[in-house]
Amino acid sequence: MNIDKAITYAESIVRKSLNYFYDCFPTEQSENLVFKKFENVSWTTGFYEGILWLMYELTGDKAFYNSAKHHSEMFHKRLVDRVELEHHDMGFLFTLSSVADYKITEDEQAKQDGIEAAEWLLKRYQPKGKFIQAWGSMDDAQNYRFIVDCMLNIPLLFWASEVTGNRKYYDAAYNHMKTSIANIIRPDASSYHTFFFDMATNEPLRGETHQGFSDDSSWARGQSWAVYGLALCYHYTHEEAILPLFERVTKYFIDHLPEDYVPYWDLIFSDGSCEPRDTSAAAIAACGILEMEKYYHNQEFLDIAKKMMSSLSEKYTTVDYLQSNGIIKDGMYSRKHGHKSECTSWGDYFYLEALMRMKKSDWKIYW
């Protein structure tokens, strides 16, 4: 795989849209491989600022820096105006914007914005159930659940604990991690998308899917969230019990990859299926494997991560679609809800993050 060539192509895509997205963000997914303009109201807008910071670190070009700082100001305004903050995706939003900004520039306002975002995320914590509730009213029994995606949101809390010295953030993140490990990971190391508890008794009730094929299958992106989430939890906790679980969860993911190493949107599907792929799941899992490689060497996993990235860069970029302003195609937002294969904002981000990891092994993570 030619890493420099892949980065150069990604740079060309991001650069040509700098002015177009200067005062806004890309939509969650593209339409005919073209992202439209979007206000800062979604759970996905942080991915664009994350891309800008990655491009700045890869190129040193102030054009990316200036755009990233401008978008940080928009995230500050989102906090001030309290725009769509009452959900668990505060990590996706503010880790790749305010926290990344602070880690790169040491901007004090960015640091305070990250801490404030962590406070909002902490409001989603259910102390009796010991998990961060995904959506809805905190006193609604029908919403008394969490989802596997939140494994990528809790690093915001771990980070907030580090920079403030306040244990409350760490404890909430750690407890959510333990609850997830105990309930959302099945005995065979596959994963549920969402898991419900009884609000009155706090007894575990059932696992279900929200975007996967069925309650018993393993949604590909959900499994990749588990892979990367466990790696990030190990980064912050160094809890040895995570290592064998990471190995099993990752093995399940790679054992269900098709011949070209890019999964179908649910791992129940295999070679010969007419179902769509989800390139974003491959990129996310690659990031998780490359993160854990810093602590736990597994040559098989490392080889698979490289093969996934090679396949993405050689077969799934938008290079043949001149109208596109996305980087990788064939991302699947939610097949179950009627979405089509497109570029996704998170797919582009994690693909570029994985390229960064392959280019610079000493890269300091934003998470």
C-alpha positions as a Markdown table, in Angstrom:
| # | Residue | x | y | z |
|---|---|---|---|---|
| 1 | Met | 0.0 | 0.0 | 0.0 |
| 2 | Asn | 1.3 | 3.5 | -0.9 |
| 3 | Ile | 0.4 | 5.4 | 2.3 |
| 4 | Asp | 1.7 | 8.8 | 0.9 |
| 5 | Lys | -0.4 | 8.4 | -2.2 |
| 6 | Ala | -3.5 | 7.7 | -0.2 |
| 7 | Ile | -2.8 | 10.7 | 2.0 |
| 8 | Thr | -2.2 | 12.9 | -1.0 |
| 9 | Tyr | -5.5 | 11.9 | -2.5 |
| 10 | Ala | -7.3 | 12.6 | 0.8 |
| 11 | Glu | -5.6 | 16.0 | 1.1 |
| 12 | Ser | -6.8 | 16.9 | -2.4 |
| 13 | Ile | -10.4 | 16.1 | -1.5 |
| 14 | Val | -10.4 | 18.0 | 1.8 |
| 15 | Arg | -8.5 | 21.0 | 0.3 |
| 16 | Lys | -10.9 | 21.5 | -2.6 |
| 17 | Ser | -13.8 | 21.9 | -0.1 |
| 18 | Leu | -12.2 | 24.1 | 2.4 |
| 19 | Asn | -14.0 | 27.3 | 1.3 |
| 20 | Tyr | -17.3 | 25.4 | 0.7 |
| 21 | Phe | -17.4 | 24.1 | 4.3 |
| 22 | Tyr | -15.7 | 27.1 | 5.9 |
| 23 | Asp | -18.8 | 28.3 | 7.8 |
| 24 | Cys | -20.6 | 25.0 | 8.0 |
| 25 | Phe | -20.1 | 21.2 | 8.1 |
| 26 | Pro | -20.6 | 18.3 | 5.7 |
| 27 | Thr | -23.9 | 16.4 | 6.0 |
| 28 | Glu | -23.8 | 13.1 | 7.8 |
| 29 | Gln | -23.5 | 11.2 | 4.5 |
| 30 | Ser | -23.2 | 12.2 | 0.9 |
| 31 | Glu | -25.8 | 12.2 | -1.8 |
| 32 | Asn | -24.5 | 10.7 | -5.0 |
| 33 | Leu | -21.0 | 10.9 | -3.4 |
| 34 | Val | -21.4 | 14.6 | -2.7 |
| 35 | Phe | -21.6 | 16.1 | 0.8 |
| 36 | Lys | -23.9 | 19.1 | 1.1 |
| 37 | Lys | -23.7 | 21.9 | 3.6 |
| 38 | Phe | -25.0 | 21.2 | 7.1 |
| 39 | Glu | -25.4 | 23.3 | 10.3 |
| 40 | Asn | -23.7 | 22.2 | 13.5 |
| 41 | Val | -26.7 | 20.3 | 14.9 |
| 42 | Ser | -25.8 | 16.6 | 14.2 |
| 43 | Trp | -23.8 | 14.0 | 16.1 |
| 44 | Thr | -21.4 | 13.8 | 13.2 |
| 45 | Thr | -20.0 | 17.3 | 12.8 |
| 46 | Gly | -17.0 | 16.7 | 14.9 |
| 47 | Phe | -15.6 | 14.3 | 12.3 |
| 48 | Tyr | -15.0 | 17.2 | 9.9 |
| 49 | Glu | -13.0 | 19.2 | 12.4 |
| 50 | Gly | -11.1 | 16.0 | 13.2 |
| 51 | Ile | -10.3 | 15.7 | 9.5 |
| 52 | Leu | -9.0 | 19.3 | 9.4 |
| 53 | Trp | -6.7 | 18.7 | 12.4 |
| 54 | Leu | -5.4 | 15.5 | 10.8 |
| 55 | Met | -4.7 | 17.3 | 7.6 |
| 56 | Tyr | -2.9 | 20.1 | 9.4 |
| 57 | Glu | -0.7 | 17.7 | 11.3 |
| 58 | Leu | 0.1 | 15.7 | 8.1 |
| 59 | Thr | 0.8 | 18.8 | 6.0 |
| 60 | Gly | 1.7 | 21.7 | 8.3 |
| 61 | Asp | -0.5 | 23.8 | 6.0 |
| 62 | Lys | -2.0 | 26.8 | 7.9 |
| 63 | Ala | -5.1 | 26.7 | 5.7 |
| 64 | Phe | -6.2 | 23.5 | 7.5 |
| 65 | Tyr | -5.2 | 25.0 | 10.8 |
| 66 | Asn | -7.2 | 28.2 | 10.3 |
| 67 | Ser | -10.3 | 26.3 | 9.2 |
| 68 | Ala | -10.0 | 23.9 | 12.1 |
| 69 | Lys | -9.8 | 26.8 | 14.6 |
| 70 | His | -12.8 | 28.5 | 12.9 |
| 71 | His | -14.8 | 25.3 | 13.4 |
| 72 | Ser | -13.7 | 25.1 | 17.0 |
| 73 | Glu | -15.4 | 28.5 | 17.5 |
| 74 | Met | -18.6 | 27.0 | 16.1 |
| 75 | Phe | -18.4 | 24.2 | 18.7 |
| 76 | His | -17.9 | 26.8 | 21.4 |
| 77 | Lys | -21.0 | 28.6 | 20.1 |
| 78 | Arg | -22.9 | 25.3 | 20.1 |
| 79 | Leu | -22.1 | 25.0 | 23.8 |
| 80 | Val | -23.1 | 28.6 | 24.6 |
| 81 | Asp | -26.3 | 28.2 | 22.7 |
| 82 | Arg | -27.0 | 24.7 | 24.0 |
| 83 | Val | -27.7 | 23.3 | 20.6 |
| 84 | Glu | -28.4 | 19.5 | 20.7 |
| 85 | Leu | -26.3 | 18.6 | 23.7 |
| 86 | Glu | -28.5 | 16.2 | 25.6 |
| 87 | His | -27.3 | 12.9 | 24.2 |
| 88 | His | -24.4 | 10.5 | 24.5 |
| 89 | Asp | -22.5 | 11.6 | 21.4 |
| 90 | Met | -20.8 | 14.5 | 23.1 |
| 91 | Gly | -17.6 | 12.5 | 22.7 |
| 92 | Phe | -17.8 | 12.2 | 19.0 |
| 93 | Leu | -18.6 | 15.9 | 18.8 |
| 94 | Phe | -16.1 | 17.5 | 21.2 |
| 95 | Thr | -13.2 | 15.0 | 21.3 |
| 96 | Leu | -12.4 | 15.7 | 17.6 |
| 97 | Ser | -13.0 | 19.4 | 17.9 |
| 98 | Ser | -12.3 | 21.1 | 21.3 |
| 99 | Val | -10.1 | 18.3 | 22.7 |
| 100 | Ala | -8.1 | 17.9 | 19.6 |
| 101 | Asp | -7.7 | 21.7 | 19.4 |
| 102 | Tyr | -6.4 | 21.8 | 23.0 |
| 103 | Lys | -4.0 | 18.9 | 22.5 |
| 104 | Ile | -2.5 | 20.5 | 19.4 |
| 105 | Thr | -2.6 | 24.2 | 20.3 |
| 106 | Glu | -2.9 | 24.3 | 24.1 |
| 107 | Asp | -5.8 | 26.7 | 23.6 |
| 108 | Glu | -7.3 | 27.3 | 27.1 |
| 109 | Gln | -10.8 | 28.0 | 25.7 |
| 110 | Ala | -10.7 | 24.7 | 23.8 |
| 111 | Lys | -9.8 | 22.9 | 27.0 |
| 112 | Gln | -12.7 | 24.5 | 28.9 |
| 113 | Asp | -15.1 | 23.6 | 26.1 |
| 114 | Gly | -13.9 | 20.0 | 26.2 |
| 115 | Ile | -14.5 | 19.9 | 30.0 |
| 116 | Glu | -17.9 | 21.5 | 29.6 |
| 117 | Ala | -18.8 | 18.9 | 27.0 |
| 118 | Ala | -17.7 | 16.2 | 29.4 |
| 119 | Glu | -20.1 | 17.7 | 32.0 |
| 120 | Trp | -23.0 | 17.4 | 29.5 |
| 121 | Leu | -22.0 | 13.8 | 28.8 |
| 122 | Leu | -21.9 | 13.1 | 32.6 |
| 123 | Lys | -25.6 | 14.2 | 32.8 |
| 124 | Arg | -26.4 | 11.1 | 30.7 |
| 125 | Tyr | -24.9 | 8.8 | 33.4 |
| 126 | Gln | -27.3 | 6.5 | 35.2 |
| 127 | Pro | -25.6 | 5.9 | 38.5 |
| 128 | Lys | -27.8 | 2.9 | 39.5 |
| 129 | Gly | -27.4 | 1.1 | 36.2 |
| 130 | Lys | -23.7 | 2.3 | 35.9 |
| 131 | Phe | -24.0 | 3.3 | 32.2 |
| 132 | Ile | -24.4 | 6.3 | 30.0 |
| 133 | Gln | -27.9 | 6.4 | 28.6 |
| 134 | Ala | -27.9 | 6.9 | 24.8 |
| 135 | Trp | -31.1 | 8.8 | 24.1 |
| 136 | Gly | -34.3 | 10.2 | 25.4 |
| 137 | Ser | -35.5 | 11.3 | 28.8 |
| 138 | Met | -33.5 | 10.1 | 31.8 |
| 139 | Asp | -36.7 | 9.0 | 33.6 |
| 140 | Asp | -38.2 | 7.1 | 30.7 |
| 141 | Ala | -38.0 | 3.3 | 31.3 |
| 142 | Gln | -38.2 | 2.7 | 27.5 |
| 143 | Asn | -35.0 | 4.6 | 27.1 |
| 144 | Tyr | -33.1 | 3.0 | 29.9 |
| 145 | Arg | -30.4 | 1.6 | 27.7 |
| 146 | Phe | -27.0 | 2.2 | 26.2 |
| 147 | Ile | -25.5 | 1.4 | 22.8 |
| 148 | Val | -22.1 | 0.1 | 21.8 |
| 149 | Asp | -21.2 | 3.3 | 20.0 |
| 150 | Cys | -20.7 | 4.9 | 23.4 |
| 151 | Met | -17.4 | 3.1 | 23.8 |
| 152 | Leu | -16.0 | 6.0 | 21.6 |
| 153 | Asn | -17.7 | 8.6 | 23.6 |
| 154 | Ile | -16.3 | 7.7 | 27.1 |
| 155 | Pro | -12.7 | 8.7 | 26.2 |
| 156 | Leu | -14.0 | 12.3 | 26.6 |
| 157 | Leu | -14.7 | 11.5 | 30.3 |
| 158 | Phe | -11.3 | 9.8 | 30.7 |
| 159 | Trp | -9.6 | 12.8 | 29.2 |
| 160 | Ala | -11.6 | 15.3 | 31.4 |
| 161 | Ser | -10.5 | 13.3 | 34.5 |
| 162 | Glu | -6.9 | 13.6 | 33.4 |
| 163 | Val | -6.9 | 17.4 | 32.8 |
| 164 | Thr | -9.0 | 18.3 | 35.9 |
| 165 | Gly | -7.9 | 15.7 | 38.4 |
| 166 | Asn | -11.6 | 15.1 | 39.1 |
| 167 | Arg | -12.3 | 11.4 | 39.6 |
| 168 | Lys | -16.0 | 11.7 | 38.8 |
| 169 | Tyr | -15.4 | 11.6 | 35.1 |
| 170 | Tyr | -13.1 | 8.6 | 35.3 |
| 171 | Asp | -15.5 | 6.6 | 37.5 |
| 172 | Ala | -18.4 | 7.2 | 35.1 |
| 173 | Ala | -16.4 | 6.2 | 32.1 |
| 174 | Tyr | -14.9 | 3.1 | 33.9 |
| 175 | Asn | -18.3 | 2.0 | 35.1 |
| 176 | His | -19.8 | 2.3 | 31.7 |
| 177 | Met | -16.9 | 0.3 | 30.2 |
| 178 | Lys | -17.5 | -2.5 | 32.8 |
| 179 | Thr | -21.3 | -2.5 | 32.2 |
| 180 | Ser | -20.7 | -2.7 | 28.4 |
| 181 | Ile | -18.2 | -5.5 | 28.7 |
| 182 | Ala | -20.6 | -7.5 | 30.9 |
| 183 | Asn | -23.7 | -7.1 | 28.8 |
| 184 | Ile | -23.2 | -5.8 | 25.3 |
| 185 | Ile | -20.5 | -8.3 | 24.3 |
| 186 | Arg | -22.0 | -11.8 | 23.8 |
| 187 | Pro | -20.3 | -15.0 | 24.9 |
| 188 | Asp | -19.0 | -15.6 | 21.4 |
| 189 | Ala | -17.4 | -12.1 | 21.4 |
| 190 | Ser | -20.0 | -10.7 | 18.9 |
| 191 | Ser | -21.9 | -7.6 | 20.1 |
| 192 | Tyr | -25.4 | -6.3 | 20.5 |
| 193 | His | -26.0 | -2.8 | 19.2 |
| 194 | Thr | -28.1 | -1.7 | 22.2 |
| 195 | Phe | -28.8 | -3.2 | 25.7 |
| 196 | Phe | -31.8 | -2.6 | 28.0 |
| 197 | Phe | -32.0 | -2.6 | 31.7 |
| 198 | Asp | -35.0 | -2.7 | 34.0 |
| 199 | Met | -35.3 | 0.8 | 35.4 |
| 200 | Ala | -36.9 | -0.3 | 38.7 |
| 201 | Thr | -34.6 | -3.2 | 39.5 |
| 202 | Asn | -31.5 | -2.4 | 37.4 |
| 203 | Glu | -31.5 | -6.0 | 36.2 |
| 204 | Pro | -30.2 | -6.6 | 32.7 |
| 205 | Leu | -33.1 | -7.2 | 30.3 |
| 206 | Arg | -32.1 | -7.9 | 26.7 |
| 207 | Gly | -29.9 | -6.9 | 23.9 |
| 208 | Glu | -31.4 | -5.7 | 20.6 |
| 209 | Thr | -30.2 | -4.1 | 17.4 |
| 210 | His | -31.1 | -0.7 | 16.1 |
| 211 | Gln | -29.1 | -0.6 | 12.9 |
| 212 | Gly | -28.1 | -4.2 | 12.5 |
| 213 | Phe | -29.7 | -7.0 | 10.5 |
| 214 | Ser | -31.3 | -8.7 | 13.6 |
| 215 | Asp | -31.1 | -8.8 | 17.4 |
| 216 | Asp | -28.9 | -11.9 | 17.1 |
| 217 | Ser | -26.5 | -10.7 | 14.4 |
| 218 | Ser | -23.5 | -8.5 | 14.8 |
| 219 | Trp | -23.8 | -5.1 | 13.1 |
| 220 | Ala | -20.4 | -4.5 | 11.5 |
| 221 | Arg | -19.9 | -0.9 | 12.6 |
| 222 | Gly | -21.1 | -1.9 | 16.1 |
| 223 | Gln | -18.4 | -4.6 | 16.3 |
| 224 | Ser | -15.8 | -2.1 | 15.1 |
| 225 | Trp | -16.9 | 0.4 | 17.8 |
| 226 | Ala | -16.3 | -2.4 | 20.3 |
| 227 | Val | -12.8 | -3.1 | 18.8 |
| 228 | Tyr | -11.7 | 0.5 | 18.9 |
| 229 | Gly | -13.5 | 1.3 | 22.2 |
| 230 | Leu | -11.7 | -1.5 | 24.0 |
| 231 | Ala | -8.4 | -0.3 | 22.7 |
| 232 | Leu | -9.1 | 3.2 | 23.9 |
| 233 | Cys | -10.2 | 1.9 | 27.3 |
| 234 | Tyr | -7.0 | 0.1 | 27.6 |
| 235 | His | -5.1 | 3.3 | 26.7 |
| 236 | Tyr | -6.7 | 5.0 | 29.7 |
| 237 | Thr | -7.0 | 2.2 | 32.3 |
| 238 | His | -4.3 | -0.4 | 31.4 |
| 239 | Glu | -6.7 | -3.0 | 32.9 |
| 240 | Glu | -5.3 | -6.3 | 31.9 |
| 241 | Ala | -8.7 | -8.0 | 31.6 |
| 242 | Ile | -9.3 | -5.9 | 28.5 |
| 243 | Leu | -6.6 | -7.6 | 26.5 |
| 244 | Pro | -8.1 | -11.1 | 26.1 |
| 245 | Leu | -11.5 | -9.5 | 25.4 |
| 246 | Phe | -10.0 | -7.2 | 22.8 |
| 247 | Glu | -8.4 | -10.2 | 21.2 |
| 248 | Arg | -11.7 | -12.2 | 21.1 |
| 249 | Val | -13.8 | -9.2 | 19.8 |
| 250 | Thr | -11.3 | -8.4 | 17.1 |
| 251 | Lys | -10.9 | -12.0 | 16.1 |
| 252 | Tyr | -14.7 | -12.2 | 15.7 |
| 253 | Phe | -14.6 | -9.2 | 13.4 |
| 254 | Ile | -11.8 | -10.4 | 11.2 |
| 255 | Asp | -13.1 | -13.9 | 11.0 |
| 256 | His | -16.3 | -12.5 | 9.4 |
| 257 | Leu | -14.5 | -10.4 | 6.8 |
| 258 | Pro | -15.0 | -11.2 | 3.1 |
| 259 | Glu | -12.2 | -11.9 | 0.7 |
| 260 | Asp | -11.3 | -8.2 | 0.2 |
| 261 | Tyr | -11.3 | -7.5 | 3.9 |
| 262 | Val | -14.0 | -4.8 | 3.8 |
| 263 | Pro | -17.1 | -6.1 | 5.8 |
| 264 | Tyr | -20.7 | -6.1 | 4.7 |
| 265 | Trp | -22.9 | -3.8 | 6.8 |
| 266 | Asp | -23.7 | -6.7 | 9.1 |
| 267 | Leu | -21.3 | -9.5 | 9.9 |
| 268 | Ile | -24.0 | -12.1 | 9.2 |
| 269 | Phe | -23.3 | -11.6 | 5.5 |
| 270 | Ser | -20.3 | -13.1 | 3.7 |
| 271 | Asp | -18.8 | -13.5 | 0.2 |
| 272 | Gly | -21.4 | -13.8 | -2.5 |
| 273 | Ser | -23.9 | -11.6 | -0.7 |
| 274 | Cys | -25.6 | -8.9 | -2.6 |
| 275 | Glu | -25.8 | -6.7 | 0.5 |
| 276 | Pro | -23.8 | -3.4 | 0.7 |
| 277 | Arg | -20.4 | -3.1 | 2.4 |
| 278 | Asp | -19.6 | -0.7 | 5.2 |
| 279 | Thr | -16.2 | 0.8 | 4.6 |
| 280 | Ser | -16.4 | 2.9 | 7.7 |
| 281 | Ala | -16.4 | -0.3 | 9.8 |
| 282 | Ala | -13.2 | -1.4 | 8.3 |
| 283 | Ala | -11.5 | 2.0 | 9.0 |
| 284 | Ile | -12.7 | 2.1 | 12.6 |
| 285 | Ala | -11.5 | -1.4 | 13.3 |
| 286 | Ala | -8.1 | -0.6 | 11.7 |
| 287 | Cys | -7.8 | 2.3 | 14.1 |
| 288 | Gly | -8.5 | 0.1 | 17.0 |
| 289 | Ile | -6.0 | -2.5 | 16.0 |
| 290 | Leu | -3.3 | 0.1 | 15.3 |
| 291 | Glu | -4.0 | 1.7 | 18.7 |
| 292 | Met | -3.8 | -1.6 | 20.6 |
| 293 | Glu | -0.6 | -2.4 | 18.7 |
| 294 | Lys | 1.2 | 0.1 | 20.9 |
| 295 | Tyr | 0.5 | -2.1 | 23.9 |
| 296 | Tyr | -0.1 | -5.6 | 22.7 |
| 297 | His | 1.5 | -7.0 | 19.5 |
| 298 | Asn | -0.5 | -9.3 | 17.4 |
| 299 | Gln | 0.9 | -9.9 | 14.0 |
| 300 | Glu | -2.2 | -11.4 | 12.6 |
| 301 | Phe | -4.3 | -8.4 | 13.6 |
| 302 | Leu | -1.7 | -6.0 | 12.3 |
| 303 | Asp | -1.6 | -7.7 | 9.0 |
| 304 | Ile | -5.4 | -7.6 | 8.7 |
| 305 | Ala | -5.5 | -3.9 | 9.6 |
| 306 | Lys | -3.0 | -3.2 | 6.8 |
| 307 | Lys | -5.0 | -5.4 | 4.3 |
| 308 | Met | -8.2 | -3.5 | 5.2 |
| 309 | Met | -6.5 | -0.2 | 4.6 |
| 310 | Ser | -4.9 | -1.4 | 1.4 |
| 311 | Ser | -8.3 | -2.6 | 0.1 |
| 312 | Leu | -10.0 | 0.7 | 1.1 |
| 313 | Ser | -7.3 | 2.8 | -0.6 |
| 314 | Glu | -7.2 | 0.7 | -3.8 |
| 315 | Lys | -10.8 | -0.2 | -4.3 |
| 316 | Tyr | -13.1 | 2.1 | -2.3 |
| 317 | Thr | -11.9 | 5.7 | -2.8 |
| 318 | Thr | -13.8 | 8.2 | -4.9 |
| 319 | Val | -10.9 | 8.7 | -7.3 |
| 320 | Asp | -13.1 | 7.7 | -10.3 |
| 321 | Tyr | -15.9 | 10.1 | -9.3 |
| 322 | Leu | -14.7 | 13.6 | -10.1 |
| 323 | Gln | -17.8 | 15.2 | -8.7 |
| 324 | Ser | -17.3 | 13.7 | -5.2 |
| 325 | Asn | -16.0 | 15.7 | -2.2 |
| 326 | Gly | -15.8 | 12.5 | -0.1 |
| 327 | Ile | -12.8 | 10.3 | 0.4 |
| 328 | Ile | -14.1 | 6.7 | 0.6 |
| 329 | Lys | -17.4 | 5.4 | -0.8 |
| 330 | Asp | -19.5 | 2.4 | 0.2 |
| 331 | Gly | -20.1 | 3.6 | 3.7 |
| 332 | Met | -23.5 | 2.5 | 5.1 |
| 333 | Tyr | -25.2 | 4.7 | 7.6 |
| 334 | Ser | -28.2 | 2.4 | 8.3 |
| 335 | Arg | -29.3 | -0.1 | 5.8 |
| 336 | Lys | -32.2 | -1.0 | 8.1 |
| 337 | His | -33.5 | 2.6 | 7.8 |
| 338 | Gly | -33.3 | 2.8 | 4.1 |
| 339 | His | -29.9 | 4.5 | 3.6 |
| 340 | Lys | -27.8 | 3.8 | 0.5 |
| 341 | Ser | -24.1 | 3.2 | 0.1 |
| 342 | Glu | -22.4 | 6.6 | 0.2 |
| 343 | Cys | -19.5 | 8.5 | 1.7 |
| 344 | Thr | -19.9 | 9.1 | 5.4 |
| 345 | Ser | -18.3 | 11.8 | 7.5 |
| 346 | Trp | -17.1 | 9.3 | 10.1 |
| 347 | Gly | -15.8 | 6.9 | 7.4 |
| 348 | Asp | -13.7 | 9.6 | 5.9 |
| 349 | Tyr | -12.4 | 10.6 | 9.4 |
| 350 | Phe | -11.4 | 7.1 | 10.6 |
| 351 | Tyr | -9.8 | 6.3 | 7.2 |
| 352 | Leu | -7.7 | 9.4 | 7.5 |
| 353 | Glu | -6.9 | 8.6 | 11.2 |
| 354 | Ala | -5.7 | 5.1 | 10.2 |
| 355 | Leu | -3.5 | 6.6 | 7.5 |
| 356 | Met | -2.1 | 9.0 | 10.1 |
| 357 | Arg | -1.3 | 6.1 | 12.4 |
| 358 | Met | 0.4 | 4.2 | 9.6 |
| 359 | Lys | 2.4 | 7.2 | 8.6 |
| 360 | Lys | 3.4 | 8.4 | 12.1 |
| 361 | Ser | 3.5 | 5.7 | 14.7 |
| 362 | Asp | 4.1 | 8.4 | 17.4 |
| 363 | Trp | 1.0 | 10.3 | 16.5 |
| 364 | Lys | -0.7 | 11.6 | 19.7 |
| 365 | Ile | -4.3 | 10.6 | 19.6 |
| 366 | Tyr | -7.2 | 13.0 | 19.9 |
| 367 | Trp | -9.4 | 10.5 | 21.8 |
